[in-house]
XYZ file of C-alpha atoms in Angstrom:
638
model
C 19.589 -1.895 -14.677
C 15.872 -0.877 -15.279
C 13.644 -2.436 -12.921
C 11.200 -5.174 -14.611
C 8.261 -4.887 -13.024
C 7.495 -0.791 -13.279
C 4.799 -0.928 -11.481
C 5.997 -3.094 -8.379
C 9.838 -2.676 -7.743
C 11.494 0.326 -6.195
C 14.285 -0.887 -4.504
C 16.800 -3.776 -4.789
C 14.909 -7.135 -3.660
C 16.466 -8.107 -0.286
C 13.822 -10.822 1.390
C 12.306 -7.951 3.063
C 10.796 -7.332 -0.578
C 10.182 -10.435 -1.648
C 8.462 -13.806 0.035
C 8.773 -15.331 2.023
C 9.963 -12.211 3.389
C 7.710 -9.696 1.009
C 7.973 -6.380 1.794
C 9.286 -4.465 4.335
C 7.073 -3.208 7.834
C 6.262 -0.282 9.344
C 3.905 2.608 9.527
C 4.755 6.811 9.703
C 1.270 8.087 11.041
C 1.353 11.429 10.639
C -1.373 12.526 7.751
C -0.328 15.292 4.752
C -1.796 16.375 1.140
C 0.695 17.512 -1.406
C 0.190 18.467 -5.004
C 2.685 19.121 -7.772
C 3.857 21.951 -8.449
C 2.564 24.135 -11.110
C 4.287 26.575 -13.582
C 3.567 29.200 -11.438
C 5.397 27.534 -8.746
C 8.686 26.018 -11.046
C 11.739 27.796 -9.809
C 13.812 29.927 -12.050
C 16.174 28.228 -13.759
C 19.899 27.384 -12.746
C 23.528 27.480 -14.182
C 24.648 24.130 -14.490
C 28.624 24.205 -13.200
C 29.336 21.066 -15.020
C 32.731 20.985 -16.360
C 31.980 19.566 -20.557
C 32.838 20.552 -23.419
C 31.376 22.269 -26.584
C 31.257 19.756 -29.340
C 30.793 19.897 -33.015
C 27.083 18.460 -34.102
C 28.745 15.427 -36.465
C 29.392 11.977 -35.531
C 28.103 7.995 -36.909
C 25.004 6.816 -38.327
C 21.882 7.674 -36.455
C 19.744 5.037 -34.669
C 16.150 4.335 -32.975
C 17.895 1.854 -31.367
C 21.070 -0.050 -29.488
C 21.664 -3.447 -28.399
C 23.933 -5.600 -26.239
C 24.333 -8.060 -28.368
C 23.365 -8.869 -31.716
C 20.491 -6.240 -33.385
C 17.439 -4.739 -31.673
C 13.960 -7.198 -32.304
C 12.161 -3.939 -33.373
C 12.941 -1.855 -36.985
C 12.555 1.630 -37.094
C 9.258 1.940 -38.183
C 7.755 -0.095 -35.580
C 4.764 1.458 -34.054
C 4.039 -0.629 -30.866
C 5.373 -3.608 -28.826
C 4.094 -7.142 -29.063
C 3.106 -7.426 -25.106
C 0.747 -4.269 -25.484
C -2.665 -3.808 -26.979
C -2.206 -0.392 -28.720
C -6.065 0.147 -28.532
C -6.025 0.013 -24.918
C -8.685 2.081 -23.185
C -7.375 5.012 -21.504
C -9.436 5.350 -17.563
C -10.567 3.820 -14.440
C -8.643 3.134 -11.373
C -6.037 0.828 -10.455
C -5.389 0.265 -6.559
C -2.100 -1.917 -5.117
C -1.102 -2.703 -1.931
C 2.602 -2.677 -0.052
C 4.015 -3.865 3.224
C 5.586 -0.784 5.037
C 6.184 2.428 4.971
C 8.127 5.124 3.233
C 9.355 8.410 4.133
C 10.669 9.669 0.896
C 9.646 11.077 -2.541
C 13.356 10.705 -3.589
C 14.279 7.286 -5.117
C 17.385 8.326 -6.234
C 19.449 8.455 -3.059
C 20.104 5.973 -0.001
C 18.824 8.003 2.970
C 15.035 7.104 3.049
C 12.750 4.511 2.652
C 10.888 6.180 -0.984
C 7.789 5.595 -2.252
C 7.177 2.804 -5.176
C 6.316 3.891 -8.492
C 8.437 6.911 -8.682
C 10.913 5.706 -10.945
C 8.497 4.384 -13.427
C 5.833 6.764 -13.342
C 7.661 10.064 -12.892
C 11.159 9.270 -13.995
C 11.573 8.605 -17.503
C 14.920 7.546 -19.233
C 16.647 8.444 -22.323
C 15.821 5.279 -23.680
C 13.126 2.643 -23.014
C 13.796 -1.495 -22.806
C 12.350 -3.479 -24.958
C 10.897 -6.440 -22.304
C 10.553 -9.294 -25.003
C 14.363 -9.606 -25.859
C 17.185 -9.715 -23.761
C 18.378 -5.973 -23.484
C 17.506 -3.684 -26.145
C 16.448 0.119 -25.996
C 14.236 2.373 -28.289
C 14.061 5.847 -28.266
C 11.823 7.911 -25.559
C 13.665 10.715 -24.263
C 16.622 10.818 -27.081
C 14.640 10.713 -30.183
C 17.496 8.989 -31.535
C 21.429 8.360 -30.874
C 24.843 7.587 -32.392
C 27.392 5.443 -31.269
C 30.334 3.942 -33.104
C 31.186 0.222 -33.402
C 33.525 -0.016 -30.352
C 31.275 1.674 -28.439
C 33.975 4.657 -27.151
C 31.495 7.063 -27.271
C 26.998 7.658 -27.323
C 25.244 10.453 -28.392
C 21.904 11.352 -27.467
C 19.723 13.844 -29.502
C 17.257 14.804 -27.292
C 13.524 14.897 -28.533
C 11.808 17.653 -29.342
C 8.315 17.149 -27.534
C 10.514 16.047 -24.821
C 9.222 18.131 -21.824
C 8.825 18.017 -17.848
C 5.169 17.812 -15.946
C 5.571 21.897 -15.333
C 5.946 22.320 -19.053
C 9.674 22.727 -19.424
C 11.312 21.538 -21.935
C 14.007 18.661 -21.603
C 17.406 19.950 -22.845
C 21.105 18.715 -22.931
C 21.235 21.060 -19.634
C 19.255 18.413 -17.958
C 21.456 15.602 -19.261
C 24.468 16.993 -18.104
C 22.523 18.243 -14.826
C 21.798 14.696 -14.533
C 24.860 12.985 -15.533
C 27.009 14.647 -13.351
C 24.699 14.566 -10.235
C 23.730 10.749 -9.806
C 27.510 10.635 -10.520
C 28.556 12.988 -7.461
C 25.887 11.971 -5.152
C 23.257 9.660 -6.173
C 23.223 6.141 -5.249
C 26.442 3.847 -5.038
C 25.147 1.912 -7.997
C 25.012 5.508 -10.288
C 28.205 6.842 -8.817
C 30.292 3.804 -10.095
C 28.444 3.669 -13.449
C 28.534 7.051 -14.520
C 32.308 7.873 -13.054
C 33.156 5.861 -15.735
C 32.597 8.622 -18.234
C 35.846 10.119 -19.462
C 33.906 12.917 -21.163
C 30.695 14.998 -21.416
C 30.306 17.499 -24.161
C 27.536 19.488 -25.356
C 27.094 19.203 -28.894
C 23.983 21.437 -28.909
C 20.958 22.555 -26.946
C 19.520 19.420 -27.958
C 21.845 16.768 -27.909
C 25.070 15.349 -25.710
C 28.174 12.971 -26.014
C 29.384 11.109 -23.425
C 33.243 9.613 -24.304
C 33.972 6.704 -22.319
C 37.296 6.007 -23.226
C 38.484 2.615 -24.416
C 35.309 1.095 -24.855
C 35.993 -2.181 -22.454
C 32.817 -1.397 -20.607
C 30.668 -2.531 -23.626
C 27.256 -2.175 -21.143
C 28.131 1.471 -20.360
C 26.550 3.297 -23.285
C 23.215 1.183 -22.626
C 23.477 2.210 -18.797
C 23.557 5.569 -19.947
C 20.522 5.029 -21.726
C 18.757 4.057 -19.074
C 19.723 7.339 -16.774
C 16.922 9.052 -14.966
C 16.766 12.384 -16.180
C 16.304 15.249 -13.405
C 14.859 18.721 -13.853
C 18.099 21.608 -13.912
C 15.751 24.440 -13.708
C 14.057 22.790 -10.238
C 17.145 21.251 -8.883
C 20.587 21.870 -7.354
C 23.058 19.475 -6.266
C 22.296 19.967 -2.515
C 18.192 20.434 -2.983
C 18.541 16.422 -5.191
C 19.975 14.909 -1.692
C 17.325 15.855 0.307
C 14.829 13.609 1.353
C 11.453 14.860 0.741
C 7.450 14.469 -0.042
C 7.451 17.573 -2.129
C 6.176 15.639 -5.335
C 8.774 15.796 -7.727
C 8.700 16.980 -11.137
C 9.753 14.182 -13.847
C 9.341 13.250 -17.645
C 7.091 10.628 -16.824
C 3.425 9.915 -17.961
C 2.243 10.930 -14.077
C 2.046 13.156 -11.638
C 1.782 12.704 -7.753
C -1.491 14.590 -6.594
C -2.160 12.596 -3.137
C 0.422 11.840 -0.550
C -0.079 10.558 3.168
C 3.649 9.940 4.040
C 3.880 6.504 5.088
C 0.504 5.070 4.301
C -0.763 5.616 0.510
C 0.662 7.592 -2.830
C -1.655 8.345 -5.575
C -0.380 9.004 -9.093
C -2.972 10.619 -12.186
C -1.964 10.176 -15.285
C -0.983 13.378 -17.973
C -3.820 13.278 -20.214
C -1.826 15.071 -22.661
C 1.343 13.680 -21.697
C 4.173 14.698 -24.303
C 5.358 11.223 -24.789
C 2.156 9.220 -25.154
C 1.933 8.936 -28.982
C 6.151 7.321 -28.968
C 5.959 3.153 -30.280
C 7.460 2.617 -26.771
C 4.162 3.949 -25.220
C 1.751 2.963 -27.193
C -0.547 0.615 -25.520
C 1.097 0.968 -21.853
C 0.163 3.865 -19.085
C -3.813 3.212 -19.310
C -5.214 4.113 -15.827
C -6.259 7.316 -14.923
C -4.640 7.034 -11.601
C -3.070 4.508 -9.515
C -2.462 4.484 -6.270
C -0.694 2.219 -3.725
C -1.577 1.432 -0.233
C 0.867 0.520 2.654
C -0.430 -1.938 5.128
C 1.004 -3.061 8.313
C 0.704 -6.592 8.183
C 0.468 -8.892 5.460
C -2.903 -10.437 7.328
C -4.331 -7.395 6.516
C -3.254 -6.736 3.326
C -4.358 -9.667 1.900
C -7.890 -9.189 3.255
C -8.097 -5.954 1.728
C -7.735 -7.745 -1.503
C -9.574 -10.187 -1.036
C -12.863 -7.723 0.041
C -11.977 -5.977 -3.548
C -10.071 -2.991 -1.831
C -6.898 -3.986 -3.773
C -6.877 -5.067 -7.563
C -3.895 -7.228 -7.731
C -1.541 -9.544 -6.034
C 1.364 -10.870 -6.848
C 1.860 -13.655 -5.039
C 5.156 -15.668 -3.729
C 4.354 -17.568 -0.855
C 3.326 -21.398 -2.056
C 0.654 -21.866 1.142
C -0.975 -19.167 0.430
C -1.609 -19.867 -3.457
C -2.194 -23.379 -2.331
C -4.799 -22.310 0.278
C -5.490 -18.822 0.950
C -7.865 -18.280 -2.137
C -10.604 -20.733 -1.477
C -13.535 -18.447 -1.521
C -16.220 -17.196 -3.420
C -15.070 -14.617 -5.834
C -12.619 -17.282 -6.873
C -15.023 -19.634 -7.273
C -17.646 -17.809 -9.622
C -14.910 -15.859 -11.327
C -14.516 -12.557 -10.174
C -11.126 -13.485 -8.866
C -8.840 -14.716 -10.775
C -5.749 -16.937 -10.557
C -3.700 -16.209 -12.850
C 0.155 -17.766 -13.655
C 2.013 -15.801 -16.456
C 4.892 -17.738 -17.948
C 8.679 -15.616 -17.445
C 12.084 -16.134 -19.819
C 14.285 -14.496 -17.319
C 16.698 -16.420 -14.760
C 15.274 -16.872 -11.430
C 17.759 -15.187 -9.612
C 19.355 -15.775 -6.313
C 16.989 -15.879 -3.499
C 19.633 -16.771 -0.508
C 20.310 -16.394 3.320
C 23.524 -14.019 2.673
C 26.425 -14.329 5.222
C 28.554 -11.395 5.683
C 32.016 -12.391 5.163
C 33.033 -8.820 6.700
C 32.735 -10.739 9.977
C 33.309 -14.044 12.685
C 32.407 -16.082 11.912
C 31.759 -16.177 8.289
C 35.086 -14.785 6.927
C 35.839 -18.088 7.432
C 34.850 -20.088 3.717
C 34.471 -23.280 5.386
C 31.711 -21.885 8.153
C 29.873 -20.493 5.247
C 30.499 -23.891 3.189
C 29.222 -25.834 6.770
C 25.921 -23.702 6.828
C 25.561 -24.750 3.214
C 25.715 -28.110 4.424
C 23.302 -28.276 7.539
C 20.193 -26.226 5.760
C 17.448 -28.740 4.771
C 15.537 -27.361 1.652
C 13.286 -30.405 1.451
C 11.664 -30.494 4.863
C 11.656 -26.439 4.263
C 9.982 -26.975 1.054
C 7.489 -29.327 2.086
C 6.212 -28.089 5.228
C 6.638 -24.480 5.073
C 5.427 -23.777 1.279
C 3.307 -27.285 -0.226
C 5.913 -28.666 -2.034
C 6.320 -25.935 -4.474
C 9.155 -23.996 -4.485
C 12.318 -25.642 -6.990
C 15.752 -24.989 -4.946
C 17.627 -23.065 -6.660
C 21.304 -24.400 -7.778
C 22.489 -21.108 -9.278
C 22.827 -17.288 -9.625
C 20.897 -17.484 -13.053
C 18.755 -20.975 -12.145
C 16.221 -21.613 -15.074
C 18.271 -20.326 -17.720
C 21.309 -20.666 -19.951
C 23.673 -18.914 -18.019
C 23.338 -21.046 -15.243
C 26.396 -23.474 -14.674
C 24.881 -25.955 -12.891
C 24.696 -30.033 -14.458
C 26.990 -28.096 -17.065
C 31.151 -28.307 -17.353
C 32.930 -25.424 -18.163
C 33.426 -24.323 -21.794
C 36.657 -23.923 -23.025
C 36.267 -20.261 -22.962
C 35.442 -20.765 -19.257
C 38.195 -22.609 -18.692
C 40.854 -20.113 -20.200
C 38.618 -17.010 -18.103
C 39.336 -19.181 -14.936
C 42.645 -20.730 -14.989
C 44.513 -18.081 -13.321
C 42.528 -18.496 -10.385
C 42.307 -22.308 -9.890
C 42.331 -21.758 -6.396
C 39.124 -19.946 -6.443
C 37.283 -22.298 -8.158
C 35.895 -25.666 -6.854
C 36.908 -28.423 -9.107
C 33.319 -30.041 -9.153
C 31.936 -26.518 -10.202
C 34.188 -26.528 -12.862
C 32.882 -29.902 -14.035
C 29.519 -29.461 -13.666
C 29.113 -32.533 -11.156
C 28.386 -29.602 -8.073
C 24.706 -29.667 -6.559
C 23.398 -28.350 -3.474
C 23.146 -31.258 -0.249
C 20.317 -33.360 -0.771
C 18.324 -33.551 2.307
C 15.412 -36.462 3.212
C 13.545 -33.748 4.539
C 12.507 -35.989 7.524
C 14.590 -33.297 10.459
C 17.436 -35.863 10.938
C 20.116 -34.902 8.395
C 22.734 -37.661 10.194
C 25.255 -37.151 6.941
C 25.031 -33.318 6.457
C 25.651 -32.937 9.888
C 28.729 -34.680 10.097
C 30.362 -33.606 7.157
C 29.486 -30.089 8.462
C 31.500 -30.844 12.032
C 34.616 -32.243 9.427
C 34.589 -28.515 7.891
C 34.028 -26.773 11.162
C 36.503 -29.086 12.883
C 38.919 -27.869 10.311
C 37.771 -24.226 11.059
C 38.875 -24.360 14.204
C 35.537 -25.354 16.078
C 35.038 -28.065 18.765
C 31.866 -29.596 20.759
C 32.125 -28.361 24.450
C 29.109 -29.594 26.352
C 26.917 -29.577 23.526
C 28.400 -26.304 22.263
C 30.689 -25.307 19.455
C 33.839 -23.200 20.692
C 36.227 -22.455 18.891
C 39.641 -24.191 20.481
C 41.960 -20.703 20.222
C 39.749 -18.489 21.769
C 36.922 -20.373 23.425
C 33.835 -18.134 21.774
C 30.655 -19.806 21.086
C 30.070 -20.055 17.409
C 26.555 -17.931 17.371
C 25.841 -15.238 14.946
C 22.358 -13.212 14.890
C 19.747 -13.922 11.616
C 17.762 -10.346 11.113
C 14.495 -10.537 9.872
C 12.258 -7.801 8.752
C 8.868 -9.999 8.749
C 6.941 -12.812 10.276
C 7.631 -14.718 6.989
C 11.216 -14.423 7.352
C 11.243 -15.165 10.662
C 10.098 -18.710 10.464
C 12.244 -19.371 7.888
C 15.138 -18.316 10.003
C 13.365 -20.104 13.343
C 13.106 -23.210 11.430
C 17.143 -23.002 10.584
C 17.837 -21.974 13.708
C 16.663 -24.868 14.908
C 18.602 -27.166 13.295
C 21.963 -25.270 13.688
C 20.768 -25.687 17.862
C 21.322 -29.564 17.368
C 24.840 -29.296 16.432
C 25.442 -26.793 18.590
C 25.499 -23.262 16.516
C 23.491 -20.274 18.953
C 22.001 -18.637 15.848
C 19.847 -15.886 17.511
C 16.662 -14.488 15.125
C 15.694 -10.887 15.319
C 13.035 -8.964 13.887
C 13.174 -5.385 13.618
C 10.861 -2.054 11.747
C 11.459 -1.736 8.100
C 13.470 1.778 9.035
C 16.490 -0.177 11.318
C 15.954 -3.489 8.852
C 17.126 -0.777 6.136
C 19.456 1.606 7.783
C 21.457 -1.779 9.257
C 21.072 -3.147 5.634
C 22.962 -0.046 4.283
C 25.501 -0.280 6.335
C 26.057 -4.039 6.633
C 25.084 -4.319 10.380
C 24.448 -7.616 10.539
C 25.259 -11.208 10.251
C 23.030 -13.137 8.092
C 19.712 -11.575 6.330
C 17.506 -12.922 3.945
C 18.458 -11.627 0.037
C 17.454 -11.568 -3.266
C 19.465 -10.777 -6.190
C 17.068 -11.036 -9.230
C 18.616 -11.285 -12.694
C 17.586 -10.805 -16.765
C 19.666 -12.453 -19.523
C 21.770 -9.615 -20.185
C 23.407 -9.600 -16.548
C 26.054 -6.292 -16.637
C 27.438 -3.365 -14.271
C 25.185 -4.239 -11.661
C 27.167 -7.033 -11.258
C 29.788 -4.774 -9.915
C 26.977 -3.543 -7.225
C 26.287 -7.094 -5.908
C 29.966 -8.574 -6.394
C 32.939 -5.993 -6.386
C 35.811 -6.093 -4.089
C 36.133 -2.003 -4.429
C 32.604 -1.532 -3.691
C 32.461 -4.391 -0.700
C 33.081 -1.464 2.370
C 30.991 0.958 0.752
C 27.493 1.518 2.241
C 24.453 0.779 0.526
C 25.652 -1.507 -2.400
C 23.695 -4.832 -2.986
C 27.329 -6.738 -2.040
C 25.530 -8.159 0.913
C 27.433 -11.589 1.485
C 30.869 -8.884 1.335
C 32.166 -10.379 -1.496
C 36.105 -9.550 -1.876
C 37.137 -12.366 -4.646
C 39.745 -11.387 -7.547
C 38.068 -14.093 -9.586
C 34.817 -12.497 -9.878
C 35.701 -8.749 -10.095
C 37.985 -10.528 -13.476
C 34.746 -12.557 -14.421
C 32.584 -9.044 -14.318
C 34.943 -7.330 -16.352
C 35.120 -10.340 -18.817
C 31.558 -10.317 -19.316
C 31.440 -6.069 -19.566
C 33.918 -6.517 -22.483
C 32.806 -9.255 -24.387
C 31.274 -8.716 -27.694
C 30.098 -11.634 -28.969
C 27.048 -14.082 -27.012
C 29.247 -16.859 -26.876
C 32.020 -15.226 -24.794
C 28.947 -13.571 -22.791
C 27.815 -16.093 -22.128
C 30.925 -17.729 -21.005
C 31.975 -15.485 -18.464
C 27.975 -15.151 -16.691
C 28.975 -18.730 -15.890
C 32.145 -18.548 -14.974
C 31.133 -15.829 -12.085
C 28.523 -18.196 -11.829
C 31.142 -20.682 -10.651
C 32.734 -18.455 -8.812
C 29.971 -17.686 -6.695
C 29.118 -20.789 -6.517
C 32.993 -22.069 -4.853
C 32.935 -19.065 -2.533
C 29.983 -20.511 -0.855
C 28.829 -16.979 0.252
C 24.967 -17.523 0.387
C 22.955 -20.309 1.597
C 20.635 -20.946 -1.919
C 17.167 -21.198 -1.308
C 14.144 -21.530 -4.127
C 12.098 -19.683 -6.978
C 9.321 -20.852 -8.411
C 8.959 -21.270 -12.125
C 5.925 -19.492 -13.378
C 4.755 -15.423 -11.756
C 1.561 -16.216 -9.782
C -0.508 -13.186 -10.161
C -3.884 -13.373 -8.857
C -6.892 -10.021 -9.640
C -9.828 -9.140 -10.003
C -11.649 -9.581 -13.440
C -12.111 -5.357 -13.850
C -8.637 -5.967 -14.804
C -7.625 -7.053 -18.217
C -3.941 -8.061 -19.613
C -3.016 -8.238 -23.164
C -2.536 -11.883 -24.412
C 1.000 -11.489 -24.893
C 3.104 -12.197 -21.932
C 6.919 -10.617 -22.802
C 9.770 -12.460 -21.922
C 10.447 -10.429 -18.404
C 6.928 -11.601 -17.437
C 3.431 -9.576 -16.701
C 3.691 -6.143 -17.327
C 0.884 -4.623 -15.296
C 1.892 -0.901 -17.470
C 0.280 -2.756 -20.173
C -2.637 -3.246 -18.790
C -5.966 -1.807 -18.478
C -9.314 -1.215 -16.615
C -12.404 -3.444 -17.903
C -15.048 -0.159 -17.541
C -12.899 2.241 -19.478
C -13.969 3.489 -22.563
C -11.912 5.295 -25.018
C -8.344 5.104 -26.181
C -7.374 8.669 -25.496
């Protein structure tokens, strides 16, 4: 799905993104300018060997806009969202900061580490979310679409303004070009979508159908929506694989006009920008240039914000909101500490264990680690108290299952796979161990040795062997930041009393993401965030099919018949009540397979900035939208 925060997320959340564990580390030193290409420089354009079909121009109703379920919030004639200010002055500056590196100008494919912004700022979709309902799209790039009520088929009529940076105009070449690339060879999550189209066919210059069969994928036509659409006339299939810092040439309201690879990206904005006058726009895409920075350590990131070098911070780690801030431009308001209230589920934040390997193909290993992780004395010393532990893969909303028994729906979803399913999940009576958070968890400990025990392990001179083959149970916990690394220490060190060698390793952000993609590792530190409208990329996280495949988000190696039936439940459901349903029965699911160790979220988005910033008073339901936003100084809405 469409990333939430445009401004901030580029890549799936794994801890090294997000605190503790925020971003990921390392530096490329080497120093190089690039500007975008003009349309002097635009290549000439290509054939497009996609194999479609010529269509006839005739099909359903028209529409500004599709919904999951039920109708879209906003009626055709709406001329702005709710979270903007459409008077928003256009100008200024806005400067961010990033942990790491990146090598790439190409967010669309695994190799690389690419730069953030890129799929906001350059890469525009056929349609746009709506962030104050739970998944809705409005025309941007289709000007409107048509799409029957079983949902077999979509049709996109492309706009006519619609047009690249260089001046070309967007037409159904590009869609096809598109389609049928992130399909071949774009990322695992694209290929798996989009090879679920039975059909393309070119009903004009302007305007494409994709047929996708029997319509049991009910998400699919909105997944289309949201496709990235790539330049034909710039682009071949072998040129879009390549990792690069060319600055590409998108839809988007920017352009890239400063790059030093590895250490800052600057993006100006299109003054006349074709798509700046759409209701989707108005109000959002106000600075005249942003531009991230990539630091090396988070010490000295968050001093260059809090000398004024960096605008905004969005902040996860508890100490540091409890502490870090006590200075002066707090104190006589030039800083400001902000929290923004967000409808979305928290999300999974977990320690993921791969059950690809010893020892945690094993369920009741992965159900022992479960056991002997103390929340409460992590809580409490390492973050003030502040984090709430989270009890579900959609905590803090109504598709969690947690304190809730199973529907009746759920109950009919999950009875052929009773064995999958932990009767106390199923009733709603399941919680996470509770923990006295004083370092002596005397209980947890020994009902841990009962599951190992039963696994096969036994003490041996303080250490756990297993009786068949006399290995030591250890395993290695890889960390990509200091953050995550006392997490893991402080684990680690409780495993040590009950005789588990669980080794911690740091490595660069480049290995951290290279052993990430292809599941080189033991345990890690993930996060799987999550809106109300959970879909395909459920498949991503969660599929047996897509478990040996490098670079999905299936980091725990999830192989369960149970939940690849509870996905395909929820893709085919049409009304919110069986939805909803079968989000909680995977929920459950989950839950029973005991594949992550859950950790915490915290309840509100602590943003802290300076006051040259302002926000409109509307916070949406997916939280702070920093698009929306805009610089105190500037003057005129142009």
């Amino acid at each position: 799905m469409k990333n939430l925060q445009r401004f901030h997320t580029t890549r799936i959340q794994t801890a090294a993104n997000v605190r503790p564990s925020l971003r990921l580390i390392s530096v490329v030193s080497c120093l190089c300018l690039l500007v975008a290409p003009t349309n002097a420089q635009a290549a000439e354009p290509k054939t497009i060997d996609t194999p479609v079909e010529q269509a006839k121009p005739e099909y359903a109703a028209r529409t500004h806009a599709i919904s999951m379920h039920g109708e879209p919030k906003y009626a055709k004639d709406f001329t702005h969202f709710s979270h903007v200010n459409p008077n928003a002055p256009k100008g200024g500056e806005l400067k961010l900061a990033l942990l790491g590196s990146f090598d790439s100008l190409n967010p669309l494919i695994v190799k690389g580490v690419s730069a953030a912004g890129l799929r906001g700022f350059i890469y525009e979709s056929l349609l746009s979310r709506g962030l104050d309902e739970p998944f809705a799209l409005y025309s941007e790039l289709a000007q409107f679409v048509e799409m029957p009520d079983d949902r077999t088929s979509i049709t996109f009529h492309i706009h006519p303004k619609a047009a690249f940076s260089d001046g070309h105009r967007v037409d159904a070449d590009d869609i096809l070009f598109s389609w049928e690339t992130l399909r071949d060879r774009g990322r695992p999550n694209h290929r798996t979508y989009y090879a679920k189209v039975t059909k393309a066919l070119r009903v004009s210059d302007r305007a494409v159908r994709f047929e996708l069969g029997d319509g049991g994928d009910r998400e699919l036509p909105l997944i289309l929506g949201l496709m990235p659409i790539l330049p034909a006339h710039l682009l071949t299939p072998e040129t879009f694989e390549q990792t690069t810092l060319k600055p590409p040439v998108g839809t988007g309201p920017y352009t890239i006009t400063k790059v030093e690879p590895g250490r800052s990206l600057t993006y100006s904005r299109i003054p006349n920008w074709w798509g700046r006058d759409l209701p989707v726009n108005r109000g959002r895409f106000n600075f005249d240039t942003v531009k991230y920075e990539y630091f090396r350590d988070a010490s000295a990131m968050f001093e260059a914000f809090k000398s004024g070098q960096i605008d905004l911070r969005l902040e996860e780690a508890p100490a540091q909101w409890a502490e870090g801030y006590d200075i002066a431009a707090v104190r006589d308001g030039q800083l400001l500490k902000r929290e923004f209230p967000i409808g979305l589920p928290a999300g999974m934040t977990a320690f993921a264990m791969n059950a690809r390997r010893t020892p945690f193909d094993d369920i009741r290993v992965r159900q022992a680690m479960v056991e002997l992780f103390d929340f409460n004395w992590v809580n409490q010393n390492l973050f003030h108290g502040l984090y709430t532990r989270s009890q579900s893969y959609f905590a803090r909303s109504e598709l969690s299952s947690y304190d809730r028994p199973a529907d009746p729906r759920e109950t009919i979803l999950l009875k052929p796979f009773a064995e999958n399913v932990d009767p106390t999940v199923m009733s709603g009576k399941y919680a996470l161990p509770e923990m006295a958070g004083d370092g002596r968890n005397r209980a947890a400990w020994r009902r841990a040795l009962q599951l190992l025990t039963q696994a096969g392990y036994k003490l041996d001179k303080g250490t756990l062997r297993h009786t068949k083959t006399g290995k030591a149970l250890a395993f290695e916990m890889l960390a990509a930041s200091p953050e995550q690394q006392r997490l893991f220490l402080a684990f680690a060190r409780d495993l040590k009393r009950l005789g588990i060698q669980a080794n911690v390793r740091v490595v660069d952000s480049s290995q951290y993401q290279s052993r990430l993609t292809s599941y080189d590792y033991d345990m890690i530190q993930a996060r799987w965030p999550s809106s109300l409208s959970p879909g395909n990329e459920q498949l991503f996280r969660w599929s047996s099919k897509l478990a040996d495949r490098d670079g999905t988000f299936n980091f725990a190696g999830v192989k369960n018949p149970a939940a690849d039936a509870m996905i395909a439940e929820m893709l085919a459901a049409q009304s919110l009540e069986d939805f909803r349903s079968a989000v909680r029965a995977l929920d459950r699911v989950l839950l029973s397979g005991h594949y992550v160790i859950p950790l915490f979220h915290l309840e509100k988005q602590w943003v802290a900035h300076w006051a040259r910033l302002k926000a409109p008073d509307v916070t949406p339901l997916f939280g702070y939208q920093l698009d929306a936003w805009w610089a105190a100084d500037a003057k005129a809405a142009n």
